[in-house]
Amino acid sequence: LFAMCFALFMIMLDNTIVNVALPSIQRDLKTSPGNLQWTIDAYILTFAVLILLGGKLGDRFGRKRMFLVGLGIFTLASMLCALSTSDGQLIAARAFQGVGGALLNPLSLSIIAATFPRKQLPTAIGIWAGVSGLGLAVGPLAGGFLVEQVSWSAVFWINVPIGVIAVLVTLWAVQESRDATTRHLDLPGTGLVTLGLLALVWALIKSGSHGWGSAYTLGFIGLAATLLAAFVWWERRSSDPMLPLSFFRIRAFSVASAVVALVGFGMFGVIFFVSLYFQNVKDYSPLQAGIRSLPMTMMLMALAPLAGKINARIGPRLQLTTGMLLSSAGLFGLSRIGVHSSYNAIWPFYALMGAGLSFAMPAVSATGMAAVDPRKAGVASGVINASRQVGGALGIAVLGSLGAALTRSRWND
C-alpha cells in the first residue's frame, strides 16, 4: 500500500505542480503561449489516451512488472524535463512522462485490489484515494515553494528520489499478479480505443483555440465517436476482448465510472480556476496561493483514510451520496465569489469540497472494483481512471471556454 500510494502521489502531484512553474518556464525557455500550454496538454494527452492500455498490459504481462516499467519511464522522463533547454525538449519529455503515468495510475489500484481481501479493500482504497487527492491539492503549494526557492526545474527533480524509493519498496513488498485468462492483447480493439480517446481528448484540448462550434472541433469529436463505436462493435465480436463490455451491464460499475468522470470534471476545473483566481485576481504569490488551498488538502488528509471504515459500516450508496452533496455545496459556495471576496468567503467551501471528495472517491472506486472479477482488476481500474482523466480534460476544456467567454463579455465591468 505504501509503494502504491508513493507512486500515485508522484503522478497526481504532476497534474497540478507544473501549473505554478509555467511563468518561470516561459521566461527561461522563451516559449510561446501555445507551446507553454502544450507542457500541460502533452502530459494530459498521453496519460488519458494510454491509461486503458496500461491496465490491460498489467493484466497480460504482470502488474508488478509493468508497474516497475511505468516507474522507470516516469522517473527518467522527470529527469529529462528538468534538463530540458528548449520548449520542444520539454514538451517531448512531458509526453513521455504521460506514458509512465498511464501505466502507474491504473496498476496501482489493480495491485491493491489483487492484494487486499474484500473486507479490507474499502479501507485500502480510502487511503489510496486520499493520497490521490492529496497529490492534486499539494501540487500548487509544493510548486510555489520550489519555484520561489530553487527554480522551475525543481518541480521535476523532486520526482526522481520519490521514483527511486517507490521502485525499491515495490521490489521488496509487492507480489506479482496477472489475469491468467488474458492470452493476447486484442490489437484491433486496443488500436480503436486508443485512437478514439486520442481524437476525443485532442478535440477537448483544441476547443479553446478553435471554438466548440468549429468544423475542426466537431470533426475530431465525430471521428472519436466513429472510432469508439467501431471499438464497441469489434469488442462484441472478439473472443478475448480488450475491454469486456459485460462490465457495463453491472450497474454498480457503470455508475462508478460515470461518477468518477463527473468528479474529474468538477475537481480538475475547480483546482484550475481557483489557482488562477488566487494569483491573477487576488494577486497572491505562487506560494501564498498554495497555502490558501490547504483547507481542501487537510480535509482530504484527515478524512479519506477514515472513509473506508465508514463505507464498511453504512455502505457505499449513503456514503457516496453524502460525499457528492457536500461537494455540490462546496461548488455552489465557490460560485458566489467575486473580485472583492475575502478569503473567509472561500475557505469554508474549499473545506466542504475536500470533505465531499474524501467520502466520495474511495466509495466510488471500491464499488467499481468490487463489482468485477478480481482477475480483470487491471482493465477495470483502467476504465475507472480513464473516466476521471477524460472527465478532467472535459472539465478544463468546457469551463475554460466558458470562463474565457465570460471574461470577454464582462471585461469593461
Short mmCIF file of C-alpha atoms in Angstrom, two decimals:
data_model
loop_
_atom_site.label_atom_id
_atom_site.label_comp_id
_atom_site.label_asym_id
_atom_site.label_seq_id
_atom_site.Cartn_x
_atom_site.Cartn_y
_atom_site.Cartn_z
CA LEU A 1 0.00 0.00 0.00
CA PHE A 2 2.87 2.36 0.82
CA ALA A 3 4.55 1.63 -2.52
CA MET A 4 1.33 2.16 -4.49
CA CYS A 5 0.49 5.40 -2.65
CA PHE A 6 4.03 6.72 -3.01
CA ALA A 7 3.99 6.28 -6.79
CA LEU A 8 0.43 7.58 -7.09
CA PHE A 9 1.30 10.72 -5.10
CA MET A 10 4.09 11.43 -7.62
CA ILE A 11 1.86 11.24 -10.70
CA MET A 12 -1.04 13.13 -9.10
CA LEU A 13 1.36 15.83 -7.92
CA ASP A 14 2.50 16.26 -11.51
CA ASN A 15 -1.07 17.06 -12.61
CA THR A 16 -1.01 20.40 -10.73
CA ILE A 17 2.54 21.22 -9.62
CA VAL A 18 3.66 22.27 -13.11
CA ASN A 19 0.94 24.94 -13.44
CA VAL A 20 2.69 27.13 -10.86
CA ALA A 21 6.00 26.89 -12.73
CA LEU A 22 4.63 27.97 -16.14
CA PRO A 23 5.56 31.69 -15.90
CA SER A 24 9.16 30.78 -14.94
CA ILE A 25 9.37 28.20 -17.75
CA GLN A 26 8.11 30.81 -20.24
CA ARG A 27 10.77 33.31 -19.17
CA ASP A 28 13.64 30.79 -19.05
CA LEU A 29 12.94 28.87 -22.27
CA LYS A 30 11.42 31.86 -24.13
CA THR A 31 8.49 29.73 -25.19
CA SER A 32 5.35 30.92 -26.99
CA PRO A 33 1.98 30.84 -25.17
CA GLY A 34 0.84 27.98 -27.43
CA ASN A 35 3.88 25.84 -26.66
CA LEU A 36 3.61 26.71 -22.98
CA GLN A 37 0.10 25.26 -22.94
CA TRP A 38 1.47 22.09 -24.53
CA THR A 39 3.72 21.49 -21.50
CA ILE A 40 0.43 20.68 -19.72
CA ASP A 41 -1.51 19.19 -22.62
CA ALA A 42 1.23 16.78 -23.79
CA TYR A 43 1.14 15.07 -20.39
CA ILE A 44 -2.68 15.02 -20.18
CA LEU A 45 -2.98 13.70 -23.74
CA THR A 46 -0.68 10.67 -23.45
CA PHE A 47 -1.88 9.94 -19.92
CA ALA A 48 -5.59 9.87 -20.83
CA VAL A 49 -5.14 8.06 -24.15
CA LEU A 50 -2.94 5.19 -22.90
CA ILE A 51 -4.46 4.59 -19.44
CA LEU A 52 -6.78 1.78 -20.61
CA LEU A 53 -3.87 0.08 -22.37
CA GLY A 54 -1.76 0.44 -19.19
CA GLY A 55 -4.29 -1.54 -17.17
CA LYS A 56 -4.57 -4.23 -19.86
CA LEU A 57 -0.78 -4.64 -20.15
CA GLY A 58 -0.63 -5.28 -16.40
CA ASP A 59 -3.30 -7.99 -16.65
CA ARG A 60 -1.46 -9.64 -19.55
CA PHE A 61 2.25 -9.37 -18.61
CA GLY A 62 2.14 -8.95 -14.82
CA ARG A 63 1.03 -5.94 -12.80
CA LYS A 64 4.18 -5.62 -10.70
CA ARG A 65 6.41 -5.88 -13.79
CA MET A 66 4.50 -3.23 -15.75
CA PHE A 67 4.23 -1.00 -12.67
CA LEU A 68 8.04 -1.05 -12.38
CA VAL A 69 8.31 -0.22 -16.10
CA GLY A 70 5.98 2.73 -15.51
CA LEU A 71 8.05 3.93 -12.54
CA GLY A 72 11.22 3.75 -14.63
CA ILE A 73 9.66 5.70 -17.52
CA PHE A 74 8.17 8.37 -15.24
CA THR A 75 11.39 8.88 -13.25
CA LEU A 76 13.57 9.06 -16.38
CA ALA A 77 11.11 11.44 -18.07
CA SER A 78 11.15 13.70 -15.00
CA MET A 79 14.94 13.95 -15.29
CA LEU A 80 14.62 14.80 -18.99
CA CYS A 81 12.05 17.51 -18.16
CA ALA A 82 14.38 19.07 -15.59
CA LEU A 83 17.32 19.02 -18.02
CA SER A 84 15.36 20.50 -20.96
CA THR A 85 16.91 23.55 -22.60
CA SER A 86 14.14 24.24 -25.14
CA ASP A 87 10.37 24.13 -25.17
CA GLY A 88 10.42 21.31 -27.75
CA GLN A 89 12.53 19.10 -25.47
CA LEU A 90 10.27 19.85 -22.50
CA ILE A 91 7.06 19.02 -24.43
CA ALA A 92 8.53 15.71 -25.65
CA ALA A 93 9.67 14.79 -22.13
CA ARG A 94 6.23 15.67 -20.71
CA ALA A 95 4.56 13.38 -23.26
CA PHE A 96 6.99 10.61 -22.20
CA GLN A 97 6.02 11.30 -18.57
CA GLY A 98 2.38 10.75 -19.50
CA VAL A 99 3.26 7.25 -20.82
CA GLY A 100 4.70 6.36 -17.40
CA GLY A 101 1.67 7.82 -15.64
CA ALA A 102 -0.69 5.78 -17.84
CA LEU A 103 0.95 2.60 -16.52
CA LEU A 104 1.23 3.68 -12.88
CA ASN A 105 -2.27 5.05 -12.27
CA PRO A 106 -4.46 2.03 -13.16
CA LEU A 107 -1.93 -0.55 -11.98
CA SER A 108 -1.61 1.00 -8.51
CA LEU A 109 -5.35 0.43 -7.99
CA SER A 110 -5.41 -3.04 -9.57
CA ILE A 111 -2.44 -4.19 -7.43
CA ILE A 112 -4.30 -3.04 -4.30
CA ALA A 113 -7.47 -4.84 -5.49
CA ALA A 114 -5.46 -8.04 -6.09
CA THR A 115 -3.61 -7.81 -2.74
CA PHE A 116 -6.21 -6.97 -0.11
CA PRO A 117 -9.12 -9.22 0.93
CA ARG A 118 -12.59 -7.86 0.16
CA LYS A 119 -13.26 -6.74 3.76
CA GLN A 120 -10.11 -4.61 3.89
CA LEU A 121 -10.35 -3.31 0.32
CA PRO A 122 -12.54 -0.21 1.05
CA THR A 123 -10.09 0.98 3.74
CA ALA A 124 -7.07 0.41 1.47
CA ILE A 125 -8.76 2.23 -1.41
CA GLY A 126 -9.72 5.02 1.00
CA ILE A 127 -6.06 5.60 1.78
CA TRP A 128 -5.18 5.30 -1.93
CA ALA A 129 -7.86 7.84 -2.93
CA GLY A 130 -6.80 10.19 -0.12
CA VAL A 131 -3.23 10.17 -1.38
CA SER A 132 -4.52 10.78 -4.94
CA GLY A 133 -6.46 13.86 -3.85
CA LEU A 134 -3.59 14.97 -1.62
CA GLY A 135 -1.16 14.89 -4.56
CA LEU A 136 -3.50 17.06 -6.65
CA ALA A 137 -4.07 19.53 -3.83
CA VAL A 138 -0.45 19.76 -2.59
CA GLY A 139 0.81 20.50 -6.13
CA PRO A 140 0.25 24.29 -6.06
CA LEU A 141 1.81 24.58 -2.56
CA ALA A 142 4.87 22.45 -3.34
CA GLY A 143 5.27 24.04 -6.78
CA GLY A 144 5.10 27.57 -5.36
CA PHE A 145 7.77 26.80 -2.77
CA LEU A 146 10.14 25.06 -5.21
CA VAL A 147 9.82 27.73 -7.91
CA GLU A 148 10.42 30.58 -5.46
CA GLN A 149 13.26 28.90 -3.52
CA VAL A 150 15.05 26.90 -6.25
CA SER A 151 13.91 27.06 -9.91
CA TRP A 152 11.25 25.64 -12.23
CA SER A 153 13.35 22.51 -12.87
CA ALA A 154 12.95 21.56 -9.18
CA VAL A 155 9.28 20.66 -9.77
CA PHE A 156 10.60 17.80 -11.95
CA TRP A 157 13.73 16.88 -9.95
CA ILE A 158 11.53 16.17 -6.90
CA ASN A 159 10.10 13.12 -8.73
CA VAL A 160 13.49 11.40 -9.05
CA PRO A 161 14.10 10.42 -5.39
CA ILE A 162 10.38 9.61 -4.99
CA GLY A 163 10.58 7.31 -8.02
CA VAL A 164 13.73 5.54 -6.80
CA ILE A 165 12.22 4.88 -3.34
CA ALA A 166 8.98 3.63 -4.95
CA VAL A 167 10.96 1.16 -7.12
CA LEU A 168 12.83 -0.24 -4.09
CA VAL A 169 9.68 -0.62 -1.99
CA THR A 170 7.77 -2.20 -4.89
CA LEU A 171 10.54 -4.76 -5.48
CA TRP A 172 10.51 -5.64 -1.78
CA ALA A 173 6.81 -5.56 -0.89
CA VAL A 174 4.63 -6.25 -3.95
CA GLN A 175 3.78 -9.75 -5.16
CA GLU A 176 3.26 -10.39 -8.86
CA SER A 177 -0.30 -10.87 -10.11
CA ARG A 178 -1.89 -11.18 -13.56
CA ASP A 179 -5.05 -12.32 -15.33
CA ALA A 180 -4.46 -15.92 -16.45
CA THR A 181 -7.45 -15.74 -18.81
CA THR A 182 -5.86 -12.96 -20.92
CA ARG A 183 -3.77 -14.65 -23.61
CA HIS A 184 -3.36 -11.85 -26.15
CA LEU A 185 -3.78 -8.10 -26.36
CA ASP A 186 -6.63 -7.73 -28.89
CA LEU A 187 -4.62 -5.35 -31.07
CA PRO A 188 -7.57 -4.13 -33.22
CA GLY A 189 -9.58 -3.26 -30.09
CA THR A 190 -6.56 -1.63 -28.47
CA GLY A 191 -5.90 0.45 -31.60
CA LEU A 192 -9.52 1.58 -31.95
CA VAL A 193 -9.98 2.65 -28.31
CA THR A 194 -6.58 4.38 -28.20
CA LEU A 195 -7.23 6.35 -31.40
CA GLY A 196 -10.80 7.11 -30.27
CA LEU A 197 -9.60 8.53 -26.95
CA LEU A 198 -6.83 10.42 -28.77
CA ALA A 199 -9.36 12.10 -31.10
CA LEU A 200 -11.68 12.94 -28.18
CA VAL A 201 -9.03 14.42 -25.87
CA TRP A 202 -7.43 16.28 -28.82
CA ALA A 203 -10.82 17.87 -29.63
CA LEU A 204 -11.23 18.91 -25.99
CA ILE A 205 -7.74 20.41 -25.80
CA LYS A 206 -8.13 22.32 -29.09
CA SER A 207 -11.68 23.56 -28.36
CA GLY A 208 -10.22 26.57 -26.53
CA SER A 209 -8.44 27.88 -29.63
CA HIS A 210 -10.87 26.69 -32.34
CA GLY A 211 -14.24 27.05 -30.58
CA TRP A 212 -16.84 24.38 -29.85
CA GLY A 213 -18.86 25.01 -32.98
CA SER A 214 -15.90 24.97 -35.39
CA ALA A 215 -15.54 22.34 -38.10
CA TYR A 216 -12.15 21.42 -36.61
CA THR A 217 -13.51 20.58 -33.14
CA LEU A 218 -16.71 18.93 -34.39
CA GLY A 219 -14.70 16.92 -36.93
CA PHE A 220 -12.47 15.39 -34.23
CA ILE A 221 -15.48 14.75 -31.96
CA GLY A 222 -17.19 12.97 -34.88
CA LEU A 223 -14.03 10.95 -35.56
CA ALA A 224 -13.83 9.99 -31.87
CA ALA A 225 -17.49 8.88 -31.87
CA THR A 226 -16.93 6.78 -35.02
CA LEU A 227 -13.80 5.09 -33.67
CA LEU A 228 -15.34 4.37 -30.26
CA ALA A 229 -18.50 2.98 -31.92
CA ALA A 230 -16.25 0.73 -34.06
CA PHE A 231 -14.45 -0.32 -30.87
CA VAL A 232 -17.76 -1.39 -29.27
CA TRP A 233 -18.73 -3.28 -32.46
CA TRP A 234 -15.39 -5.11 -32.52
CA GLU A 235 -15.38 -5.94 -28.79
CA ARG A 236 -18.82 -7.58 -29.09
CA ARG A 237 -17.38 -9.99 -31.65
CA SER A 238 -13.98 -10.65 -30.05
CA SER A 239 -13.43 -13.92 -28.18
CA ASP A 240 -10.86 -12.25 -25.85
CA PRO A 241 -11.82 -8.55 -25.86
CA MET A 242 -9.54 -5.75 -24.78
CA LEU A 243 -12.39 -4.43 -22.58
CA PRO A 244 -15.17 -6.87 -21.56
CA LEU A 245 -18.37 -4.93 -22.34
CA SER A 246 -20.15 -7.10 -19.78
CA PHE A 247 -18.61 -4.74 -17.18
CA PHE A 248 -21.12 -2.08 -18.22
CA ARG A 249 -24.07 -4.42 -17.68
CA ILE A 250 -23.13 -4.31 -13.98
CA ARG A 251 -24.99 -1.26 -12.67
CA ALA A 252 -22.51 -0.59 -9.83
CA PHE A 253 -19.55 -0.49 -12.25
CA SER A 254 -21.34 1.75 -14.79
CA VAL A 255 -22.44 4.20 -12.10
CA ALA A 256 -18.92 4.24 -10.59
CA SER A 257 -17.39 5.10 -13.98
CA ALA A 258 -19.92 7.89 -14.59
CA VAL A 259 -19.48 9.41 -11.12
CA VAL A 260 -15.68 9.34 -11.41
CA ALA A 261 -15.95 11.24 -14.73
CA LEU A 262 -18.18 13.88 -13.12
CA VAL A 263 -15.85 14.21 -10.12
CA GLY A 264 -12.91 14.68 -12.52
CA PHE A 265 -14.88 17.33 -14.40
CA GLY A 266 -15.56 19.31 -11.23
CA MET A 267 -12.30 18.74 -9.35
CA PHE A 268 -9.84 19.49 -12.18
CA GLY A 269 -11.90 22.51 -13.21
CA VAL A 270 -12.06 23.94 -9.67
CA ILE A 271 -8.34 23.49 -8.92
CA PHE A 272 -7.54 25.08 -12.32
CA PHE A 273 -9.81 28.11 -11.76
CA VAL A 274 -9.17 28.75 -8.06
CA SER A 275 -5.40 28.68 -8.74
CA LEU A 276 -5.89 31.33 -11.44
CA TYR A 277 -8.23 33.33 -9.21
CA PHE A 278 -5.76 33.42 -6.31
CA GLN A 279 -2.83 34.55 -8.49
CA ASN A 280 -4.45 36.67 -11.23
CA VAL A 281 -7.34 38.27 -9.29
CA LYS A 282 -6.18 38.32 -5.66
CA ASP A 283 -2.51 38.82 -6.65
CA TYR A 284 -1.13 36.13 -4.32
CA SER A 285 2.32 34.71 -5.00
CA PRO A 286 2.52 31.05 -6.09
CA LEU A 287 3.43 30.02 -2.51
CA GLN A 288 0.65 32.15 -0.96
CA ALA A 289 -1.86 30.63 -3.38
CA GLY A 290 -0.68 27.12 -2.46
CA ILE A 291 -1.04 27.82 1.27
CA ARG A 292 -4.62 29.00 0.71
CA SER A 293 -5.50 25.66 -0.89
CA LEU A 294 -4.72 23.87 2.39
CA PRO A 295 -8.35 23.64 3.67
CA MET A 296 -9.17 21.15 0.90
CA THR A 297 -5.83 19.36 1.32
CA MET A 298 -6.19 18.98 5.07
CA MET A 299 -9.73 17.59 4.76
CA LEU A 300 -8.50 15.01 2.23
CA MET A 301 -5.63 14.02 4.52
CA ALA A 302 -7.85 13.73 7.59
CA LEU A 303 -10.98 12.08 6.20
CA ALA A 304 -10.01 9.88 3.22
CA PRO A 305 -8.31 7.15 5.31
CA LEU A 306 -11.44 7.00 7.54
CA ALA A 307 -13.79 6.76 4.55
CA GLY A 308 -13.08 3.06 4.05
CA LYS A 309 -14.14 2.24 7.62
CA ILE A 310 -17.28 4.36 7.22
CA ASN A 311 -18.02 2.50 3.96
CA ALA A 312 -17.92 -0.81 5.81
CA ARG A 313 -20.49 0.47 8.33
CA ILE A 314 -23.01 2.43 6.26
CA GLY A 315 -22.45 1.07 2.74
CA PRO A 316 -21.31 2.87 -0.43
CA ARG A 317 -24.69 4.30 -1.51
CA LEU A 318 -25.20 6.58 1.53
CA GLN A 319 -21.50 7.49 1.71
CA LEU A 320 -21.29 8.34 -1.99
CA THR A 321 -24.50 10.39 -1.89
CA THR A 322 -23.26 12.31 1.16
CA GLY A 323 -19.90 12.99 -0.49
CA MET A 324 -21.47 14.27 -3.70
CA LEU A 325 -23.89 16.55 -1.78
CA LEU A 326 -21.02 18.03 0.26
CA SER A 327 -19.00 18.60 -2.93
CA SER A 328 -22.03 20.22 -4.60
CA ALA A 329 -22.49 22.55 -1.62
CA GLY A 330 -18.80 23.50 -1.85
CA LEU A 331 -19.08 24.16 -5.59
CA PHE A 332 -22.19 26.29 -5.10
CA GLY A 333 -20.40 28.36 -2.44
CA LEU A 334 -17.36 28.88 -4.67
CA SER A 335 -19.66 30.04 -7.50
CA ARG A 336 -20.62 33.07 -5.35
CA ILE A 337 -17.12 34.56 -5.03
CA GLY A 338 -16.24 37.77 -6.85
CA VAL A 339 -13.34 40.15 -7.38
CA HIS A 340 -13.59 41.62 -3.86
CA SER A 341 -14.45 38.43 -1.94
CA SER A 342 -12.40 37.86 1.21
CA TYR A 343 -10.59 34.58 1.80
CA ASN A 344 -13.14 33.88 4.57
CA ALA A 345 -15.78 33.56 1.83
CA ILE A 346 -13.69 30.88 0.12
CA TRP A 347 -12.01 28.53 2.58
CA PRO A 348 -15.18 27.02 4.16
CA PHE A 349 -16.39 25.89 0.72
CA TYR A 350 -12.93 24.61 -0.18
CA ALA A 351 -13.07 22.52 3.01
CA LEU A 352 -16.56 21.26 2.09
CA MET A 353 -15.23 20.12 -1.30
CA GLY A 354 -12.34 18.33 0.40
CA ALA A 355 -14.73 16.56 2.77
CA GLY A 356 -17.05 15.57 -0.09
CA LEU A 357 -14.22 14.19 -2.22
CA SER A 358 -12.83 12.32 0.81
CA PHE A 359 -16.11 10.45 1.20
CA ALA A 360 -16.93 10.01 -2.49
CA MET A 361 -13.70 8.90 -4.16
CA PRO A 362 -12.88 5.83 -2.01
CA ALA A 363 -16.52 4.70 -2.09
CA VAL A 364 -16.87 5.00 -5.86
CA SER A 365 -13.51 3.32 -6.60
CA ALA A 366 -14.16 0.47 -4.16
CA THR A 367 -17.68 -0.04 -5.54
CA GLY A 368 -16.45 -0.21 -9.13
CA MET A 369 -13.57 -2.57 -8.38
CA ALA A 370 -15.65 -4.89 -6.14
CA ALA A 371 -18.27 -5.30 -8.88
CA VAL A 372 -15.96 -7.08 -11.35
CA ASP A 373 -13.91 -10.28 -11.42
CA PRO A 374 -10.65 -9.63 -9.46
CA ARG A 375 -8.70 -11.26 -12.32
CA LYS A 376 -9.80 -8.34 -14.55
CA ALA A 377 -8.67 -5.72 -12.00
CA GLY A 378 -6.18 -4.07 -14.38
CA VAL A 379 -8.56 -3.22 -17.20
CA ALA A 380 -11.37 -2.37 -14.72
CA SER A 381 -9.05 0.06 -12.96
CA GLY A 382 -8.07 1.44 -16.38
CA VAL A 383 -11.72 2.22 -17.18
CA ILE A 384 -12.30 4.00 -13.85
CA ASN A 385 -9.10 6.05 -14.10
CA ALA A 386 -9.66 6.84 -17.79
CA SER A 387 -13.13 8.11 -16.89
CA ARG A 388 -11.59 10.53 -14.39
CA GLN A 389 -8.92 11.75 -16.82
CA VAL A 390 -11.37 12.27 -19.70
CA GLY A 391 -13.76 13.98 -17.26
CA GLY A 392 -10.90 16.23 -16.10
CA ALA A 393 -9.89 17.12 -19.67
CA LEU A 394 -13.56 17.84 -20.48
CA GLY A 395 -13.90 19.96 -17.32
CA ILE A 396 -10.91 22.16 -18.15
CA ALA A 397 -12.00 22.48 -21.81
CA VAL A 398 -15.66 23.31 -21.11
CA LEU A 399 -15.04 25.51 -18.09
CA GLY A 400 -12.09 27.15 -19.83
CA SER A 401 -14.25 28.11 -22.82
CA LEU A 402 -17.00 29.36 -20.51
CA GLY A 403 -14.53 31.33 -18.39
CA ALA A 404 -12.96 32.96 -21.46
CA ALA A 405 -16.38 33.93 -22.85
CA LEU A 406 -17.50 35.44 -19.53
CA THR A 407 -14.21 37.33 -19.17
CA ARG A 408 -14.61 38.88 -22.63
CA SER A 409 -18.25 39.86 -22.04
CA ARG A 410 -17.58 41.40 -18.60
CA TRP A 411 -14.16 42.93 -19.24
CA ASN A 412 -15.41 46.55 -19.07
CA ASP A 413 -17.05 45.92 -15.67
#
